[in-house]
Coordinates of C-alpha atoms in Angstrom, one line a residue:
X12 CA 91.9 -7.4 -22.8
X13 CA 91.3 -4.2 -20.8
X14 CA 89.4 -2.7 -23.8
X15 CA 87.2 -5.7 -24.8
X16 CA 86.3 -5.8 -20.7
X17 CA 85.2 -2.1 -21.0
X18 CA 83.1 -3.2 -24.1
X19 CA 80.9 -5.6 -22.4
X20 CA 81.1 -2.8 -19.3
X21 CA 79.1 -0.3 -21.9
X22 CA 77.0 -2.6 -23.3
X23 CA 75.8 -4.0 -19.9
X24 CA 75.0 -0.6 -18.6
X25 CA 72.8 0.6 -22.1
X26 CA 71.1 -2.4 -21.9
X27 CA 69.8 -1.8 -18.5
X28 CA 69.5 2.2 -19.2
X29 CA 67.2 0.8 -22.4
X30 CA 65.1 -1.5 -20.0
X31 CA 64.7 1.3 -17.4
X32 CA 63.6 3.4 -20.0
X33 CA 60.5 0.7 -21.1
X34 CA 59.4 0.3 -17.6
X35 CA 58.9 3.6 -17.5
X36 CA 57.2 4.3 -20.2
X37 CA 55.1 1.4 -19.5
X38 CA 53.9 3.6 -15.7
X39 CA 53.2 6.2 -17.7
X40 CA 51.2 5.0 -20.5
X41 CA 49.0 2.9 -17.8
X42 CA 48.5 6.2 -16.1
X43 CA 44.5 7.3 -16.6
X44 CA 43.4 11.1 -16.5
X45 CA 40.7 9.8 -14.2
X46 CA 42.8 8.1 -11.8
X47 CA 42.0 10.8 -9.1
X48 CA 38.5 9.7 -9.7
X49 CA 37.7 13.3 -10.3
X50 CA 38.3 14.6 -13.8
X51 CA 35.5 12.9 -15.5
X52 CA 32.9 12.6 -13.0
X53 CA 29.5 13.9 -14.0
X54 CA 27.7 16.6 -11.3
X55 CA 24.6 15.3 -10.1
X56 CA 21.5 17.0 -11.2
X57 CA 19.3 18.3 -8.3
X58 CA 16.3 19.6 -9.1
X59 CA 13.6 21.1 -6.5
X60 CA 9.9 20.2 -6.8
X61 CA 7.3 22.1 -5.5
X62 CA 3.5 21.5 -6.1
X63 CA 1.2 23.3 -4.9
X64 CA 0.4 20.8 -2.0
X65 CA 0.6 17.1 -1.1
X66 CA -2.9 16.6 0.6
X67 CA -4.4 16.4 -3.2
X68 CA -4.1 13.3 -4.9
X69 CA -3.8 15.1 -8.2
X70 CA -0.1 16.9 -7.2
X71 CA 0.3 13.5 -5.5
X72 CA 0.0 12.2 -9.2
X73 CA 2.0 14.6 -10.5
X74 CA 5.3 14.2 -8.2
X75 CA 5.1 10.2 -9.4
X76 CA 5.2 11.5 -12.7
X77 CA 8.3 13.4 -12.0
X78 CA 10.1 10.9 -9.9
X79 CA 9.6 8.2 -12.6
X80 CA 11.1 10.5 -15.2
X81 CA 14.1 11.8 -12.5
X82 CA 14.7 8.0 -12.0
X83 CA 15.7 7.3 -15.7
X84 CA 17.3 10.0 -16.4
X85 CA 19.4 9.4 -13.3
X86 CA 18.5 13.1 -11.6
X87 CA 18.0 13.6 -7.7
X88 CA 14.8 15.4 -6.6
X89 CA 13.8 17.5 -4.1
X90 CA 9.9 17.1 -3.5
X91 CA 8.9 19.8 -0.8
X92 CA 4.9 21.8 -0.9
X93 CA 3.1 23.2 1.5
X94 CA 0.3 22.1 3.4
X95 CA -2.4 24.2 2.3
X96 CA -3.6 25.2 -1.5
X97 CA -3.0 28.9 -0.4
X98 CA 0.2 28.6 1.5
X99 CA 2.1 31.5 -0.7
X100 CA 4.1 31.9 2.4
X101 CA 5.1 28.8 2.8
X102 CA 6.3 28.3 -0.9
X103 CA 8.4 31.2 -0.4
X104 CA 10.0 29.6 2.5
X105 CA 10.7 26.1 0.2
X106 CA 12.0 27.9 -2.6
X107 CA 14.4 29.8 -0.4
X108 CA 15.5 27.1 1.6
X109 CA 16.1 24.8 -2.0
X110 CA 18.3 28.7 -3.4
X111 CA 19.9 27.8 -0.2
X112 CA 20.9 24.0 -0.7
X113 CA 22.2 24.8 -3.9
X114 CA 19.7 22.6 -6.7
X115 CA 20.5 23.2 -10.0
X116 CA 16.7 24.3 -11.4
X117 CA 13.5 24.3 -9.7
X118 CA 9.7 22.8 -10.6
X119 CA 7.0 24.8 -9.2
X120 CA 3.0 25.2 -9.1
X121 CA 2.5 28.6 -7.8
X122 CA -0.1 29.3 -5.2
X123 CA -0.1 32.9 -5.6
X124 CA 1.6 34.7 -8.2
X125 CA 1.9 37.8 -6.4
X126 CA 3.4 35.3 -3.8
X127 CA 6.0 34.3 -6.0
X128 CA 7.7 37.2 -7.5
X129 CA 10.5 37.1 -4.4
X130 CA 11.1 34.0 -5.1
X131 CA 11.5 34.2 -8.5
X132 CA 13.7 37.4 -7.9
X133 CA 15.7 34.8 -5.8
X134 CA 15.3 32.3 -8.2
X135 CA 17.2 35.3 -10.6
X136 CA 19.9 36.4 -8.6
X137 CA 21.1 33.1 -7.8
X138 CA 21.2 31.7 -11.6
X139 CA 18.6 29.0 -10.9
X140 CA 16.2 28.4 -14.0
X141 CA 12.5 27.8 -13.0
X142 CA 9.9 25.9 -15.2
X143 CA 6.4 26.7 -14.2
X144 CA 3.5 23.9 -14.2
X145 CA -0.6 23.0 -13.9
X146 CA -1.2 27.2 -12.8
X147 CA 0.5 30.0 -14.9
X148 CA 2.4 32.8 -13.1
X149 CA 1.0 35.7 -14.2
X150 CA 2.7 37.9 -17.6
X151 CA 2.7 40.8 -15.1
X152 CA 4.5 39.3 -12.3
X153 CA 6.8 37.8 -14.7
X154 CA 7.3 40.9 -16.9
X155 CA 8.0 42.9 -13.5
X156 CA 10.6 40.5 -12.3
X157 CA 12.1 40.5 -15.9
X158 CA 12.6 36.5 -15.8
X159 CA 11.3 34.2 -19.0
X160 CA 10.1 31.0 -17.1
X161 CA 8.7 28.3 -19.5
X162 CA 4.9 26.9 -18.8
X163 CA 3.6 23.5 -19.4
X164 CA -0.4 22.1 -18.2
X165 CA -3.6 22.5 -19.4
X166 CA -5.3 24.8 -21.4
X167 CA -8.1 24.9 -18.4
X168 CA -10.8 27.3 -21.0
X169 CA -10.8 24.7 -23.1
X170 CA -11.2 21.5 -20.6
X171 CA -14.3 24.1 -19.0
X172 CA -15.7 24.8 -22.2
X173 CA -16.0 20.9 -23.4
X174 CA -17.9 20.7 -20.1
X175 CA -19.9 23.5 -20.8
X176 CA -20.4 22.5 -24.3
X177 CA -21.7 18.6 -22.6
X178 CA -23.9 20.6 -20.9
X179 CA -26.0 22.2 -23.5
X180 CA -26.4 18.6 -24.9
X181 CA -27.2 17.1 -21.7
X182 CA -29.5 19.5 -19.8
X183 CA -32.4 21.2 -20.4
X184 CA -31.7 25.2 -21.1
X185 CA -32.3 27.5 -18.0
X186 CA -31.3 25.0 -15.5
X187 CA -30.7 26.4 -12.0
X188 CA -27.0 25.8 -11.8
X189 CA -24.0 26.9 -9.2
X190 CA -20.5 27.2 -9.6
X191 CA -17.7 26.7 -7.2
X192 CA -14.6 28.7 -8.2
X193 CA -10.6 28.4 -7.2
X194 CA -8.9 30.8 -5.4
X195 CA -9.6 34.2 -6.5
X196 CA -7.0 35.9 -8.8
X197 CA -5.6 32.6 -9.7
X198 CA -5.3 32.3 -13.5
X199 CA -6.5 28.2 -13.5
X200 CA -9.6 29.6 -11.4
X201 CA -10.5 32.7 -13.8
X202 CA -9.9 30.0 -16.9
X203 CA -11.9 27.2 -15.6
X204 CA -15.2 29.7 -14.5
X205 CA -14.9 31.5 -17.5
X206 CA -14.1 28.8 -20.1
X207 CA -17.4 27.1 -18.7
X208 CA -19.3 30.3 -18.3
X209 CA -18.7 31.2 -21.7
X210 CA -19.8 27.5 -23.4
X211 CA -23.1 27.0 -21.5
X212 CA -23.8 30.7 -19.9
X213 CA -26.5 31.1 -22.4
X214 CA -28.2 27.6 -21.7
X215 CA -28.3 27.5 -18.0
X216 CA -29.2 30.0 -15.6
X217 CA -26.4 30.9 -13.0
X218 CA -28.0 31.8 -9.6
X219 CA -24.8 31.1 -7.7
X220 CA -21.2 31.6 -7.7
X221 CA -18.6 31.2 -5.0
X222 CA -14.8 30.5 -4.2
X223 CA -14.2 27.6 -2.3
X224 CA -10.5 27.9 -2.7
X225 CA -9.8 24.2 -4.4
X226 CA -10.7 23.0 -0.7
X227 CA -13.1 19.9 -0.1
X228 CA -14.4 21.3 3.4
X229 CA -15.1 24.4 1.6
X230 CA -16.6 22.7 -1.2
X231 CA -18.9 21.2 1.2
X232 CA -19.9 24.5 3.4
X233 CA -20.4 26.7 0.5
X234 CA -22.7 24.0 -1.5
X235 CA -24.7 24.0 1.9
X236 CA -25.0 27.9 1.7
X237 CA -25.9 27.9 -1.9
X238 CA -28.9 25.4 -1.2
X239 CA -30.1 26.9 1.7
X240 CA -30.7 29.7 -0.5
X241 CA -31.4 28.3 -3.9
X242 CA -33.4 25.2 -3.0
X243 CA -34.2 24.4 -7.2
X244 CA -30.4 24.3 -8.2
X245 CA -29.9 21.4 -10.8
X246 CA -26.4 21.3 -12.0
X247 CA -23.0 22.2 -9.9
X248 CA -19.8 22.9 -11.9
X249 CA -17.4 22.5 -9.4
X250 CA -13.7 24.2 -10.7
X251 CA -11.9 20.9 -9.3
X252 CA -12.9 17.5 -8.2
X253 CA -11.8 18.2 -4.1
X254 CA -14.5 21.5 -4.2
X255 CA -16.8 18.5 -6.3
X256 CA -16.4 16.3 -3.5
X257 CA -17.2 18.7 -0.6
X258 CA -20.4 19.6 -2.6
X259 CA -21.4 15.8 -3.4
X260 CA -21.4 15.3 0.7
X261 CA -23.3 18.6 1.1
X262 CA -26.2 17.5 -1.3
X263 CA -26.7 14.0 -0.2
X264 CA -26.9 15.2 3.2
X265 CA -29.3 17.8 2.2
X266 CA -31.9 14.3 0.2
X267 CA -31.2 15.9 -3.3
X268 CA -28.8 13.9 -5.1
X269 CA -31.3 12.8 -7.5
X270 CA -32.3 16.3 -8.3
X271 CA -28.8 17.8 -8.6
X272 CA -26.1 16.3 -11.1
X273 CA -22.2 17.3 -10.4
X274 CA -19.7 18.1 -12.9
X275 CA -16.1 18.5 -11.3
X276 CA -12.6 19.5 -12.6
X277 CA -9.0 16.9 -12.5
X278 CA -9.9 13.5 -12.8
X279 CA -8.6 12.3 -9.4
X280 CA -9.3 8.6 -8.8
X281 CA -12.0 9.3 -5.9
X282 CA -13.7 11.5 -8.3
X283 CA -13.5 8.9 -11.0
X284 CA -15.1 6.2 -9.1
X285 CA -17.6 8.2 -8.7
X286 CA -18.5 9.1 -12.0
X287 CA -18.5 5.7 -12.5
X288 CA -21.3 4.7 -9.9
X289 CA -23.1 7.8 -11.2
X290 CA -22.9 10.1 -8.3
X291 CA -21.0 12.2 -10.2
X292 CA -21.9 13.1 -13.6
X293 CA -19.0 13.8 -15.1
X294 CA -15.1 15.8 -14.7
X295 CA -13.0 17.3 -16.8
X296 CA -9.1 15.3 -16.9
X297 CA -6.2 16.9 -17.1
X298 CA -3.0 14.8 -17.3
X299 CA -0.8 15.9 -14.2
X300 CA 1.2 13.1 -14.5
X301 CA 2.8 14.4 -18.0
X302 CA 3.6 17.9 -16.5
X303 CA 5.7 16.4 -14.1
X304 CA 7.4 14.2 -16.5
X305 CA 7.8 17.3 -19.2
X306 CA 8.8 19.5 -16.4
X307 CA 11.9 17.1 -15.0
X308 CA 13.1 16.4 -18.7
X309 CA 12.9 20.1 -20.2
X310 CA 14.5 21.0 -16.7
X311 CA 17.6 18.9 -17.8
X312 CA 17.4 20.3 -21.1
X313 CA 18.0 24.0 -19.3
X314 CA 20.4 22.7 -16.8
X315 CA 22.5 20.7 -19.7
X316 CA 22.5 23.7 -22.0
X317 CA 20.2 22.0 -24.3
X318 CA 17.3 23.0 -26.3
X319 CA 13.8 22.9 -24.3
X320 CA 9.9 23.8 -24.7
X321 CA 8.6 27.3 -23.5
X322 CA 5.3 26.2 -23.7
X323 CA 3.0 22.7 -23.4
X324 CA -0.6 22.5 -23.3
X325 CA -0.8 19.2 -21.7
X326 CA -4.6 18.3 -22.8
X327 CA -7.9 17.7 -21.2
X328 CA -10.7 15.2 -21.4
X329 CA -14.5 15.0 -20.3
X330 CA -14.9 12.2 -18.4
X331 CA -18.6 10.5 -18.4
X332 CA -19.6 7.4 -17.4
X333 CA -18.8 6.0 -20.9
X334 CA -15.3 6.5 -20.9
X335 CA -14.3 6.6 -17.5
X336 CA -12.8 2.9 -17.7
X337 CA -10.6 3.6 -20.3
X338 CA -9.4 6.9 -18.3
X339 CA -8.8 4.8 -15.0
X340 CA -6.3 2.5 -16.5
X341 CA -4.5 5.6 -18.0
X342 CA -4.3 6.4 -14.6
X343 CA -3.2 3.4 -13.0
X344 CA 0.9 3.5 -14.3
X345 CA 1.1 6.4 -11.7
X346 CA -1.0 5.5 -9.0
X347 CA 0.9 5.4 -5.4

């Protein structure tokens, strides 16, 4: 009797050792490596975006561009610029304070080059990639600062050269004709004067040249200067549509703008509409809006480890009066 009670003693006692055994097996298996929430988590992407300014619609075009491509590829971004075209300081300042905050790469449309090379020192030192857009950095700054930064916009000789190249059609040869140029020792401004220089230099006769630093009040005092002294001007080539616009204002008030036909540079919508009720005669596109979207998805590339594009010519149009519809709508998906 005493041995059969130890028996069932035994038995009782492995059966519940067994059944401990499951339930905790069963914990363990239900245990997930990302229970701390922590292990598997993905680090949000920030990446700093700096145009040149945000008083022009075209950078204004260019950041929508961006944003809409950040947004679907679930990225943060970190849209600062300066107030002015020439603001090198200031861009400095930005790209330091966004080193500072700790984004992962950084976007940028230089105002200066020579401005720059700090930064992209900084940008170095600190392990942050840079993809430069719409104005190249110059190969000597670059080469001095020993830092390979890809480039994506517009081949602006080329878009100057179709203009040039309209004009010769269009105009009769040795017309009086100005031109408003960028900044001065920006690449996009030596590309743009020369590209159209070089197309229609033979056909027209220059009798002007200024820098009206991209700037629409500029635009407008210089093209006031320029007729004052050259009252049988013909044909402006303004390097962008802002400069364009500043001149437009500057020859209506001055009764001429029947005599004097406009060509401008960037498609912005103002400057389309324009073209389209003729007051304009034509400008040369470029697609801002692709730059930004290239720029935020090759910047992911970089920051992922992935392969990416050192360089994208982005295009360029002439827009005229007969295609300038078809352009607009183009334009519309990014549009504020």
């Amino acid at each position: 009797m005493k041995k059969r009670l130890s028996t069932l003693i035994m038995s009782i006692l492995l059966v519940a050792f067994v059944l401990a055994g499951c339930k905790d097996t069963t914990k363990d298996d239900s245990k997930s490596p990302t229970d701390d929430g922590s292990s598997n988590k993905q680090k949000e992407i920030t990446i700093g975006f700096v145009p040149m300014t945000l008083n022009n619609e075209y950078f204004i075009t260019m950041v929508n561009g961006a944003k809409q491509k950040a947004e679907e590829l679930g990225i943060k971004l970190d849209v600062q610029a300066a107030d002015q075209h020439a603001s090198a300081a200031a861009q400095l300042t930005i790209v330091e304070n966004m080193i500072t905050s700790g984004v992962d790469g950084i976007c940028i449309v230089p105002s200066s080059s020579e401005g720059l090379s700090t930064a992209l020192t900084k940008c170095k030192e600190a392990g942050i990639p840079v993809i430069n857009l719409d104005t190249k950095i110059d190969q000597s700054i670059l080469d001095e600062v020993d830092f390979e930064v890809p480039f994506y916009g517009t081949d602006n000789y080329a878009g100057a050269k179709f203009a040039g190249a309209y004009v010769i059609e269009n105009f009769e040869k040795g017309i009086e004709t100005a031109i408003l140029t960028g900044i001065e020792g920006q690449q996009n401004a030596a590309d743009r004067r020369n590209g159209f220089f070089d197309a229609a230099g033979s056909h027209v006769n220059v009798v002007a040249e200024q820098s009206a630093n991209w700037e629409v009040d500029q635009g407008y005092t210089a093209t006031q200067n320029i007729l004052s002294a050259n009252p049988n001007i013909g044909l402006i080539f303004a390097s962008n549509d802002g400069m364009a616009i500043g001149a437009l204002r500057a020859v209506e008030e001055a009764g001429k703008k029947e005599d004097i036909s406009i060509i401008g540079f960037d498609a912005i919508s103002e400057a389309l509409n324009m073209v389209e009720k003729g007051d304009m005669y034509g400008t040369v596109a470029q697609y801002p809006a692709e730059m930004g979207i290239l720029g935020v998805e090759n910047m992911v590339n970089i920051i992922n480890g992935e392969d990416s594009q050192e360089y994208i010519d982005t295009g360029a149009k002439l827009i005229t009066k007969e295609n300038v519809e078809e352009h607009k709508k183009y334009c519309e998906q990014f549009a504020e």
